[in-house]
Amino acid sequence: MERNMTQHRVLSRDLALAVLLVGSLIAPRLVAREQPASSAAAPAVQPGRGAAQGPTVTSPEVRRDRRVTFRILAPAAQKVELRSPGDIPGVGGRGAALPQLTKNADGIWEATFGPLPAGAYRYVFVVDGLTVVDARNPATSQTNTTVYSLAVVPGSDLFDTKNVPHGAVAAVHYNSTALGGIRRMHIYTPPGYETSRDRYPVLYLLHGAGDVDDSWTSVGRAGFILDNLIAASSAKPMIVVMPAGHVNGAGAALGGSVPVAAAEGIPGIGSGPDPFANDFMTDLMPYVEKNYRVLTDRQSRAIAGLSMGGNQTLNIAIPHLDKFAYIGVFSSGSAFR
């Protein structure tokens, strides 16, 4: 899978959830002139009309030479820094000082990095100590502790957005009887799925400890990778299911909260039963096979996982070799249950 996912750094669990920096526009006061009593009343000023407009801010700006400029409007700020979980070369990393942005006369802070290799890069701003996402950028990527803004630098045959038929990625919620709560997963369906009656092989793709079910398709670019591979006849059209691997903590809240009693420990690590594996076999896989046109024979079913997801893959697949013909484990320890 993509470089940014396979070289993923585990984030500290005490990182606060990123918050949006909210600005407000204050309309200038309108001073009314005194009018004679007999004159008609002045027309009312419509709300928002005549309000001062701030400068235009473009962020991130990705140039053709793969240099990227990050900007934020914060005229009253004293210091603005850029933080990344190790994705952007020279930004972030344990113990490394955060690079500072420079403010111009309009109150816009900016910094330029690169040229950067083609890839997807997560980042946030730190404004006078407050961590905020980029309000000018709608693209985000979740982790098990926070939300990052996402900048994509093109230049890869594998994950660029190309003029090829595209599949669809959906956030799907299901009820977990095993965990006692509503859970979330992301599901990729290949081009033509909505208009065909075909059944497809299925890959269950499990994320690492620092990620959530959103990560494969946001920073991992999984949907575009699959589109490009299928268009090049390098992969068969398939359905890819990306579950939420965490069953407790902040990551579980993104995937759907569950009772603490049902989610003791980190799934796939340590001793005792794996609550995620129980949910997978009891609720998640049956939901997929009931609601999606997946082939259900062993030769048409695969499972793979990264790091924590690799342990979970072993926990699920080894006891059920009659159900999975293909098993992939990446950057994972060998402690499985």
mmCIF file of C-alpha atoms in Angstrom:
data_model
loop_
_atom_site.group_PDB
_atom_site.id
_atom_site.type_symbol
_atom_site.label_atom_id
_atom_site.label_comp_id
_atom_site.label_asym_id
_atom_site.label_seq_id
_atom_site.Cartn_x
_atom_site.Cartn_y
_atom_site.Cartn_z
ATOM 1 C CA MET A 1 0.000 0.000 0.000
ATOM 2 C CA GLU A 2 1.045 3.600 -0.286
ATOM 3 C CA ARG A 3 4.278 4.880 1.247
ATOM 4 C CA ASN A 4 2.523 7.183 3.713
ATOM 5 C CA MET A 5 0.566 4.274 5.138
ATOM 6 C CA THR A 6 3.375 1.719 5.332
ATOM 7 C CA GLN A 7 5.725 4.197 7.011
ATOM 8 C CA HIS A 8 3.047 5.413 9.377
ATOM 9 C CA ARG A 9 4.175 6.835 12.731
ATOM 10 C CA VAL A 10 2.126 6.013 15.806
ATOM 11 C CA LEU A 11 0.828 9.270 17.301
ATOM 12 C CA SER A 12 0.793 9.959 21.055
ATOM 13 C CA ARG A 13 -2.614 9.208 22.520
ATOM 14 C CA ASP A 14 -2.786 12.459 24.506
ATOM 15 C CA LEU A 15 -2.896 14.640 21.410
ATOM 16 C CA ALA A 16 -6.030 16.785 21.655
ATOM 17 C CA LEU A 17 -8.699 16.650 18.944
ATOM 18 C CA ALA A 18 -8.073 19.326 16.353
ATOM 19 C CA VAL A 19 -10.561 22.171 16.379
ATOM 20 C CA LEU A 20 -11.607 24.516 13.647
ATOM 21 C CA LEU A 21 -10.387 28.088 13.850
ATOM 22 C CA VAL A 22 -13.563 30.144 13.629
ATOM 23 C CA GLY A 23 -13.370 33.724 12.441
ATOM 24 C CA SER A 24 -16.129 36.275 12.557
ATOM 25 C CA LEU A 25 -16.832 39.220 10.323
ATOM 26 C CA ILE A 26 -17.848 42.378 12.137
ATOM 27 C CA ALA A 27 -19.913 44.709 10.042
ATOM 28 C CA PRO A 28 -18.883 48.359 10.279
ATOM 29 C CA ARG A 29 -21.182 50.567 12.234
ATOM 30 C CA LEU A 30 -23.483 52.618 10.080
ATOM 31 C CA VAL A 31 -24.010 56.171 11.258
ATOM 32 C CA ALA A 32 -27.403 57.454 10.137
ATOM 33 C CA ARG A 33 -27.849 61.093 9.292
ATOM 34 C CA GLU A 34 -30.648 63.014 10.951
ATOM 35 C CA GLN A 35 -33.595 63.346 8.591
ATOM 36 C CA PRO A 36 -36.454 65.812 8.703
ATOM 37 C CA ALA A 37 -39.574 64.368 10.278
ATOM 38 C CA SER A 38 -41.453 64.607 6.992
ATOM 39 C CA SER A 39 -38.877 62.697 4.951
ATOM 40 C CA ALA A 40 -39.204 58.995 4.157
ATOM 41 C CA ALA A 41 -37.345 56.568 6.376
ATOM 42 C CA ALA A 42 -33.977 55.434 5.048
ATOM 43 C CA PRO A 43 -34.008 51.884 3.646
ATOM 44 C CA ALA A 44 -32.800 49.261 6.094
ATOM 45 C CA VAL A 45 -29.324 47.890 5.552
ATOM 46 C CA GLN A 46 -29.528 44.170 4.804
ATOM 47 C CA PRO A 47 -27.508 41.966 7.145
ATOM 48 C CA GLY A 48 -24.122 41.153 5.707
ATOM 49 C CA ARG A 49 -24.215 43.866 3.068
ATOM 50 C CA GLY A 50 -21.324 46.285 3.262
ATOM 51 C CA ALA A 51 -19.352 44.082 5.632
ATOM 52 C CA ALA A 52 -15.597 44.259 5.333
ATOM 53 C CA GLN A 53 -14.188 41.392 3.282
ATOM 54 C CA GLY A 54 -10.950 39.739 4.332
ATOM 55 C CA PRO A 55 -8.116 38.880 1.958
ATOM 56 C CA THR A 56 -8.369 35.790 -0.230
ATOM 57 C CA VAL A 57 -6.447 32.837 1.184
ATOM 58 C CA THR A 58 -5.524 29.759 -0.863
ATOM 59 C CA SER A 59 -4.289 26.784 1.134
ATOM 60 C CA PRO A 60 -2.718 24.449 0.393
ATOM 61 C CA GLU A 61 -1.281 25.677 -2.902
ATOM 62 C CA VAL A 62 0.357 22.776 -4.737
ATOM 63 C CA ARG A 63 2.610 23.990 -7.548
ATOM 64 C CA ARG A 64 3.674 22.114 -10.665
ATOM 65 C CA ASP A 65 7.206 21.755 -9.284
ATOM 66 C CA ARG A 66 5.645 19.931 -6.274
ATOM 67 C CA ARG A 67 6.370 22.742 -3.837
ATOM 68 C CA VAL A 68 3.492 23.261 -1.420
ATOM 69 C CA THR A 69 2.547 26.499 0.336
ATOM 70 C CA PHE A 70 0.395 26.390 3.464
ATOM 71 C CA ARG A 71 -1.478 29.536 4.526
ATOM 72 C CA ILE A 72 -3.785 30.668 7.303
ATOM 73 C CA LEU A 73 -5.412 34.036 8.038
ATOM 74 C CA ALA A 74 -4.662 34.934 11.655
ATOM 75 C CA PRO A 75 -3.884 38.671 11.891
ATOM 76 C CA ALA A 76 -3.942 38.763 15.700
ATOM 77 C CA ALA A 77 -1.720 35.711 16.195
ATOM 78 C CA GLN A 78 1.778 36.043 17.615
ATOM 79 C CA LYS A 79 3.137 32.729 16.321
ATOM 80 C CA VAL A 80 1.924 30.117 13.831
ATOM 81 C CA GLU A 81 3.603 26.739 13.313
ATOM 82 C CA LEU A 82 2.970 23.754 11.046
ATOM 83 C CA ARG A 83 2.649 20.256 12.479
ATOM 84 C CA SER A 84 2.606 16.931 10.629
ATOM 85 C CA PRO A 85 2.803 13.347 11.945
ATOM 86 C CA GLY A 86 6.046 12.745 10.063
ATOM 87 C CA ASP A 87 4.490 12.814 6.581
ATOM 88 C CA ILE A 88 6.136 16.045 5.370
ATOM 89 C CA PRO A 89 9.944 15.829 5.239
ATOM 90 C CA GLY A 90 11.419 18.136 7.862
ATOM 91 C CA VAL A 91 8.105 18.726 9.637
ATOM 92 C CA GLY A 92 7.227 17.015 12.894
ATOM 93 C CA GLY A 93 8.854 13.944 14.297
ATOM 94 C CA ARG A 94 9.582 13.258 17.921
ATOM 95 C CA GLY A 95 11.490 16.083 19.590
ATOM 96 C CA ALA A 96 11.779 18.136 16.396
ATOM 97 C CA ALA A 97 11.022 21.857 16.514
ATOM 98 C CA LEU A 98 7.978 22.851 14.479
ATOM 99 C CA PRO A 99 8.667 25.139 11.501
ATOM 100 C CA GLN A 100 7.236 28.630 11.891
ATOM 101 C CA LEU A 101 5.166 30.434 9.278
ATOM 102 C CA THR A 102 5.800 34.053 8.272
ATOM 103 C CA LYS A 103 3.084 36.735 8.461
ATOM 104 C CA ASN A 104 2.549 39.298 5.700
ATOM 105 C CA ALA A 105 0.917 42.735 5.851
ATOM 106 C CA ASP A 106 -2.574 41.254 5.347
ATOM 107 C CA GLY A 107 -2.278 39.019 8.405
ATOM 108 C CA ILE A 108 -1.775 35.871 6.317
ATOM 109 C CA TRP A 109 0.796 33.411 7.628
ATOM 110 C CA GLU A 110 2.500 31.119 5.125
ATOM 111 C CA ALA A 111 5.358 28.687 4.607
ATOM 112 C CA THR A 112 6.508 26.749 1.544
ATOM 113 C CA PHE A 113 7.996 23.241 1.554
ATOM 114 C CA GLY A 114 9.434 21.027 -1.117
ATOM 115 C CA PRO A 115 9.626 19.979 -3.770
ATOM 116 C CA LEU A 116 7.869 17.044 -2.104
ATOM 117 C CA PRO A 117 7.609 13.504 -3.460
ATOM 118 C CA ALA A 118 4.218 12.585 -4.856
ATOM 119 C CA GLY A 119 1.997 11.592 -1.968
ATOM 120 C CA ALA A 120 -0.684 12.554 0.529
ATOM 121 C CA TYR A 121 0.432 14.735 3.431
ATOM 122 C CA ARG A 122 -1.363 15.401 6.704
ATOM 123 C CA TYR A 123 -0.904 18.663 8.577
ATOM 124 C CA VAL A 124 -2.420 21.101 11.064
ATOM 125 C CA PHE A 125 -1.585 24.638 12.141
ATOM 126 C CA VAL A 126 -0.574 25.546 15.692
ATOM 127 C CA VAL A 127 -1.775 29.118 16.301
ATOM 128 C CA ASP A 128 -0.418 30.540 19.558
ATOM 129 C CA GLY A 129 -0.434 27.019 20.971
ATOM 130 C CA LEU A 130 -3.897 26.074 19.660
ATOM 131 C CA THR A 131 -4.009 23.222 17.132
ATOM 132 C CA VAL A 132 -6.406 23.882 14.246
ATOM 133 C CA VAL A 133 -7.140 22.315 10.874
ATOM 134 C CA ASP A 134 -6.878 24.308 7.655
ATOM 135 C CA ALA A 135 -10.266 26.022 7.320
ATOM 136 C CA ARG A 136 -9.615 26.652 3.597
ATOM 137 C CA ASN A 137 -9.097 22.965 2.837
ATOM 138 C CA PRO A 138 -12.082 20.568 2.894
ATOM 139 C CA ALA A 139 -9.871 17.462 2.601
ATOM 140 C CA THR A 140 -9.201 15.763 5.944
ATOM 141 C CA SER A 141 -7.865 12.489 7.316
ATOM 142 C CA GLN A 142 -8.811 10.998 10.667
ATOM 143 C CA THR A 143 -6.550 9.144 13.073
ATOM 144 C CA ASN A 144 -7.439 7.383 16.303
ATOM 145 C CA THR A 145 -6.790 10.592 18.255
ATOM 146 C CA THR A 146 -7.330 13.594 15.988
ATOM 147 C CA VAL A 147 -8.170 14.975 12.541
ATOM 148 C CA TYR A 148 -5.632 16.364 10.071
ATOM 149 C CA SER A 149 -5.998 18.460 6.953
ATOM 150 C CA LEU A 150 -4.769 16.673 3.847
ATOM 151 C CA ALA A 151 -2.652 17.936 0.936
ATOM 152 C CA VAL A 152 -2.138 15.735 -2.125
ATOM 153 C CA VAL A 153 0.911 16.186 -4.358
ATOM 154 C CA PRO A 154 0.333 14.495 -7.734
ATOM 155 C CA GLY A 155 2.908 12.624 -9.771
ATOM 156 C CA SER A 156 2.186 8.936 -9.140
ATOM 157 C CA ASP A 157 0.808 6.489 -11.687
ATOM 158 C CA LEU A 158 -0.535 4.503 -8.766
ATOM 159 C CA PHE A 159 -2.621 6.971 -6.758
ATOM 160 C CA ASP A 160 -3.152 10.098 -8.869
ATOM 161 C CA THR A 161 -6.735 11.030 -9.712
ATOM 162 C CA LYS A 162 -6.888 10.008 -13.376
ATOM 163 C CA ASN A 163 -9.431 10.123 -16.168
ATOM 164 C CA VAL A 164 -10.506 6.512 -15.663
ATOM 165 C CA PRO A 165 -13.774 4.952 -14.472
ATOM 166 C CA HIS A 166 -14.127 5.558 -10.754
ATOM 167 C CA GLY A 167 -15.662 3.434 -8.049
ATOM 168 C CA ALA A 168 -17.329 4.736 -4.911
ATOM 169 C CA VAL A 169 -16.330 4.884 -1.251
ATOM 170 C CA ALA A 170 -19.086 4.932 1.366
ATOM 171 C CA ALA A 171 -19.071 5.285 5.143
ATOM 172 C CA VAL A 172 -21.369 2.488 6.302
ATOM 173 C CA HIS A 173 -22.812 2.007 9.788
ATOM 174 C CA TYR A 174 -23.935 -1.341 11.164
ATOM 175 C CA ASN A 175 -25.146 -2.691 14.489
ATOM 176 C CA SER A 176 -22.649 -4.817 16.401
ATOM 177 C CA THR A 177 -24.373 -7.317 18.652
ATOM 178 C CA ALA A 178 -20.948 -8.575 19.752
ATOM 179 C CA LEU A 179 -19.842 -5.151 20.991
ATOM 180 C CA GLY A 180 -23.241 -3.714 21.823
ATOM 181 C CA GLY A 181 -23.156 -0.556 19.713
ATOM 182 C CA ILE A 182 -23.287 1.049 16.275
ATOM 183 C CA ARG A 183 -20.043 0.690 14.344
ATOM 184 C CA ARG A 184 -18.662 2.317 11.193
ATOM 185 C CA MET A 185 -16.663 0.978 8.264
ATOM 186 C CA HIS A 186 -15.671 2.286 4.838
ATOM 187 C CA ILE A 187 -16.498 0.225 1.751
ATOM 188 C CA TYR A 188 -15.130 0.621 -1.776
ATOM 189 C CA THR A 189 -17.263 -0.630 -4.653
ATOM 190 C CA PRO A 190 -15.701 -0.840 -8.142
ATOM 191 C CA PRO A 191 -16.766 1.112 -11.247
ATOM 192 C CA GLY A 192 -20.075 -0.150 -12.600
ATOM 193 C CA TYR A 193 -21.208 -1.767 -9.356
ATOM 194 C CA GLU A 194 -24.429 0.264 -9.165
ATOM 195 C CA THR A 195 -25.539 -0.637 -12.691
ATOM 196 C CA SER A 196 -24.496 -4.289 -12.838
ATOM 197 C CA ARG A 197 -25.756 -7.478 -11.239
ATOM 198 C CA ASP A 198 -22.336 -9.070 -10.971
ATOM 199 C CA ARG A 199 -20.911 -10.452 -7.762
ATOM 200 C CA TYR A 200 -17.368 -9.521 -6.793
ATOM 201 C CA PRO A 201 -14.477 -10.902 -4.751
ATOM 202 C CA VAL A 202 -13.966 -9.129 -1.438
ATOM 203 C CA LEU A 203 -10.879 -7.898 0.408
ATOM 204 C CA TYR A 204 -11.108 -7.011 4.096
ATOM 205 C CA LEU A 205 -8.410 -4.389 4.763
ATOM 206 C CA LEU A 206 -7.510 -3.641 8.405
ATOM 207 C CA HIS A 207 -5.739 -0.459 9.530
ATOM 208 C CA GLY A 208 -2.928 0.125 12.037
ATOM 209 C CA ALA A 209 -3.068 1.321 15.638
ATOM 210 C CA GLY A 210 -2.694 5.009 14.784
ATOM 211 C CA ASP A 211 -5.455 4.986 12.192
ATOM 212 C CA VAL A 212 -9.198 4.486 11.745
ATOM 213 C CA ASP A 213 -11.394 3.090 8.986
ATOM 214 C CA ASP A 214 -11.174 6.425 7.129
ATOM 215 C CA SER A 215 -7.379 6.285 6.837
ATOM 216 C CA TRP A 216 -7.048 3.841 3.941
ATOM 217 C CA THR A 217 -9.135 6.008 1.617
ATOM 218 C CA SER A 218 -7.975 9.455 2.815
ATOM 219 C CA VAL A 219 -4.212 9.476 3.381
ATOM 220 C CA GLY A 220 -3.934 5.980 1.891
ATOM 221 C CA ARG A 221 -5.700 6.943 -1.385
ATOM 222 C CA ALA A 222 -7.041 3.375 -1.586
ATOM 223 C CA GLY A 223 -10.021 4.261 -3.777
ATOM 224 C CA PHE A 224 -7.869 5.922 -6.433
ATOM 225 C CA ILE A 225 -5.288 3.127 -6.287
ATOM 226 C CA LEU A 226 -8.007 0.563 -6.942
ATOM 227 C CA ASP A 227 -9.524 2.662 -9.742
ATOM 228 C CA ASN A 228 -6.145 2.898 -11.481
ATOM 229 C CA LEU A 229 -5.233 -0.767 -11.019
ATOM 230 C CA ILE A 230 -8.612 -1.935 -12.307
ATOM 231 C CA ALA A 231 -8.427 0.433 -15.300
ATOM 232 C CA ALA A 232 -4.959 -0.930 -16.155
ATOM 233 C CA SER A 233 -6.217 -4.540 -15.817
ATOM 234 C CA SER A 234 -3.683 -4.998 -13.008
ATOM 235 C CA ALA A 235 -6.415 -5.945 -10.536
ATOM 236 C CA LYS A 236 -9.802 -7.579 -10.819
ATOM 237 C CA PRO A 237 -12.818 -5.453 -9.908
ATOM 238 C CA MET A 238 -13.429 -6.121 -6.230
ATOM 239 C CA ILE A 239 -15.174 -4.836 -3.140
ATOM 240 C CA VAL A 240 -12.859 -3.646 -0.361
ATOM 241 C CA VAL A 241 -14.146 -3.443 3.209
ATOM 242 C CA MET A 242 -12.184 -1.265 5.657
ATOM 243 C CA PRO A 243 -13.480 -1.775 9.215
ATOM 244 C CA ALA A 244 -12.871 0.363 12.296
ATOM 245 C CA GLY A 245 -10.316 -1.691 14.194
ATOM 246 C CA HIS A 246 -10.448 0.096 17.553
ATOM 247 C CA VAL A 247 -13.042 -1.030 20.046
ATOM 248 C CA ASN A 248 -12.171 1.419 22.827
ATOM 249 C CA GLY A 249 -10.731 4.911 23.216
ATOM 250 C CA ALA A 250 -11.006 7.804 20.769
ATOM 251 C CA GLY A 251 -10.635 5.538 17.745
ATOM 252 C CA ALA A 252 -13.685 3.560 18.799
ATOM 253 C CA ALA A 253 -15.690 6.776 19.100
ATOM 254 C CA LEU A 254 -14.998 7.489 15.422
ATOM 255 C CA GLY A 255 -16.097 3.980 14.497
ATOM 256 C CA GLY A 256 -19.005 3.890 16.919
ATOM 257 C CA SER A 257 -18.776 3.751 20.706
ATOM 258 C CA VAL A 258 -19.107 0.440 22.536
ATOM 259 C CA PRO A 259 -19.358 -0.455 26.222
ATOM 260 C CA VAL A 260 -15.987 -0.498 27.983
ATOM 261 C CA ALA A 261 -16.718 -3.949 29.411
ATOM 262 C CA ALA A 262 -16.838 -5.370 25.883
ATOM 263 C CA ALA A 263 -13.637 -3.677 24.777
ATOM 264 C CA GLU A 264 -10.927 -4.410 27.315
ATOM 265 C CA GLY A 265 -7.391 -4.133 25.994
ATOM 266 C CA ILE A 266 -6.065 -3.329 22.545
ATOM 267 C CA PRO A 267 -7.399 -5.746 19.929
ATOM 268 C CA GLY A 268 -4.802 -8.081 18.501
ATOM 269 C CA ILE A 269 -2.260 -7.497 21.281
ATOM 270 C CA GLY A 270 -1.821 -9.409 24.511
ATOM 271 C CA SER A 271 -3.769 -12.313 25.919
ATOM 272 C CA GLY A 272 -7.457 -13.067 26.107
ATOM 273 C CA PRO A 273 -10.179 -13.014 23.462
ATOM 274 C CA ASP A 274 -10.090 -10.459 20.665
ATOM 275 C CA PRO A 275 -13.332 -8.419 20.760
ATOM 276 C CA PHE A 276 -12.711 -7.057 17.270
ATOM 277 C CA ALA A 277 -12.380 -10.554 15.807
ATOM 278 C CA ASN A 278 -15.627 -11.515 17.510
ATOM 279 C CA ASP A 279 -17.395 -8.495 16.007
ATOM 280 C CA PHE A 280 -15.862 -9.244 12.599
ATOM 281 C CA MET A 281 -17.111 -12.815 12.404
ATOM 282 C CA THR A 282 -20.420 -12.268 14.219
ATOM 283 C CA ASP A 283 -21.636 -8.995 12.727
ATOM 284 C CA LEU A 284 -19.383 -7.248 10.208
ATOM 285 C CA MET A 285 -18.777 -9.993 7.648
ATOM 286 C CA PRO A 286 -22.400 -11.218 7.750
ATOM 287 C CA TYR A 287 -23.569 -7.614 7.215
ATOM 288 C CA VAL A 288 -21.332 -7.235 4.165
ATOM 289 C CA GLU A 289 -22.455 -10.540 2.659
ATOM 290 C CA LYS A 290 -26.111 -9.678 3.204
ATOM 291 C CA ASN A 291 -26.006 -6.120 1.866
ATOM 292 C CA TYR A 292 -23.346 -6.242 -0.876
ATOM 293 C CA ARG A 293 -22.952 -8.486 -3.907
ATOM 294 C CA VAL A 294 -19.815 -10.258 -2.731
ATOM 295 C CA LEU A 295 -18.786 -13.774 -3.671
ATOM 296 C CA THR A 296 -18.847 -15.928 -0.551
ATOM 297 C CA ASP A 297 -16.658 -18.872 -1.519
ATOM 298 C CA ARG A 298 -13.206 -19.210 0.041
ATOM 299 C CA GLN A 299 -11.319 -18.436 -3.189
ATOM 300 C CA SER A 300 -13.088 -15.075 -3.486
ATOM 301 C CA ARG A 301 -12.363 -13.837 0.040
ATOM 302 C CA ALA A 302 -9.115 -12.170 1.221
ATOM 303 C CA ILE A 303 -8.017 -10.381 4.384
ATOM 304 C CA ALA A 304 -4.972 -8.188 5.041
ATOM 305 C CA GLY A 305 -3.824 -5.792 7.736
ATOM 306 C CA LEU A 306 -1.129 -3.296 8.682
ATOM 307 C CA SER A 307 0.560 -3.289 12.114
ATOM 308 C CA MET A 308 -2.269 -3.750 14.657
ATOM 309 C CA GLY A 309 -4.447 -4.776 11.731
ATOM 310 C CA GLY A 310 -1.911 -7.483 10.921
ATOM 311 C CA ASN A 311 -2.407 -9.011 14.364
ATOM 312 C CA GLN A 312 -6.156 -8.791 13.907
ATOM 313 C CA THR A 313 -5.804 -10.443 10.502
ATOM 314 C CA LEU A 314 -4.050 -13.411 12.112
ATOM 315 C CA ASN A 315 -6.630 -13.565 14.909
ATOM 316 C CA ILE A 316 -9.412 -13.781 12.336
ATOM 317 C CA ALA A 317 -7.861 -15.802 9.516
ATOM 318 C CA ILE A 318 -5.850 -18.514 11.276
ATOM 319 C CA PRO A 319 -8.888 -20.011 13.069
ATOM 320 C CA HIS A 320 -10.929 -19.665 9.848
ATOM 321 C CA LEU A 321 -8.652 -20.880 7.072
ATOM 322 C CA ASP A 322 -11.690 -22.488 5.503
ATOM 323 C CA LYS A 323 -13.045 -18.995 4.781
ATOM 324 C CA PHE A 324 -9.981 -17.042 3.559
ATOM 325 C CA ALA A 325 -7.841 -18.089 0.594
ATOM 326 C CA TYR A 326 -5.543 -15.056 0.776
ATOM 327 C CA ILE A 327 -3.953 -13.538 3.899
ATOM 328 C CA GLY A 328 -1.661 -10.493 4.019
ATOM 329 C CA VAL A 329 0.198 -9.254 7.114
ATOM 330 C CA PHE A 330 2.318 -6.082 6.898
ATOM 331 C CA SER A 331 4.688 -4.599 9.529
ATOM 332 C CA SER A 332 3.047 -6.601 12.279
ATOM 333 C CA GLY A 333 4.204 -8.427 15.377
ATOM 334 C CA SER A 334 3.591 -12.129 15.797
ATOM 335 C CA ALA A 335 1.440 -11.982 18.942
ATOM 336 C CA PHE A 336 -1.928 -13.301 17.857
ATOM 337 C CA ARG A 337 -4.650 -15.024 19.851
#
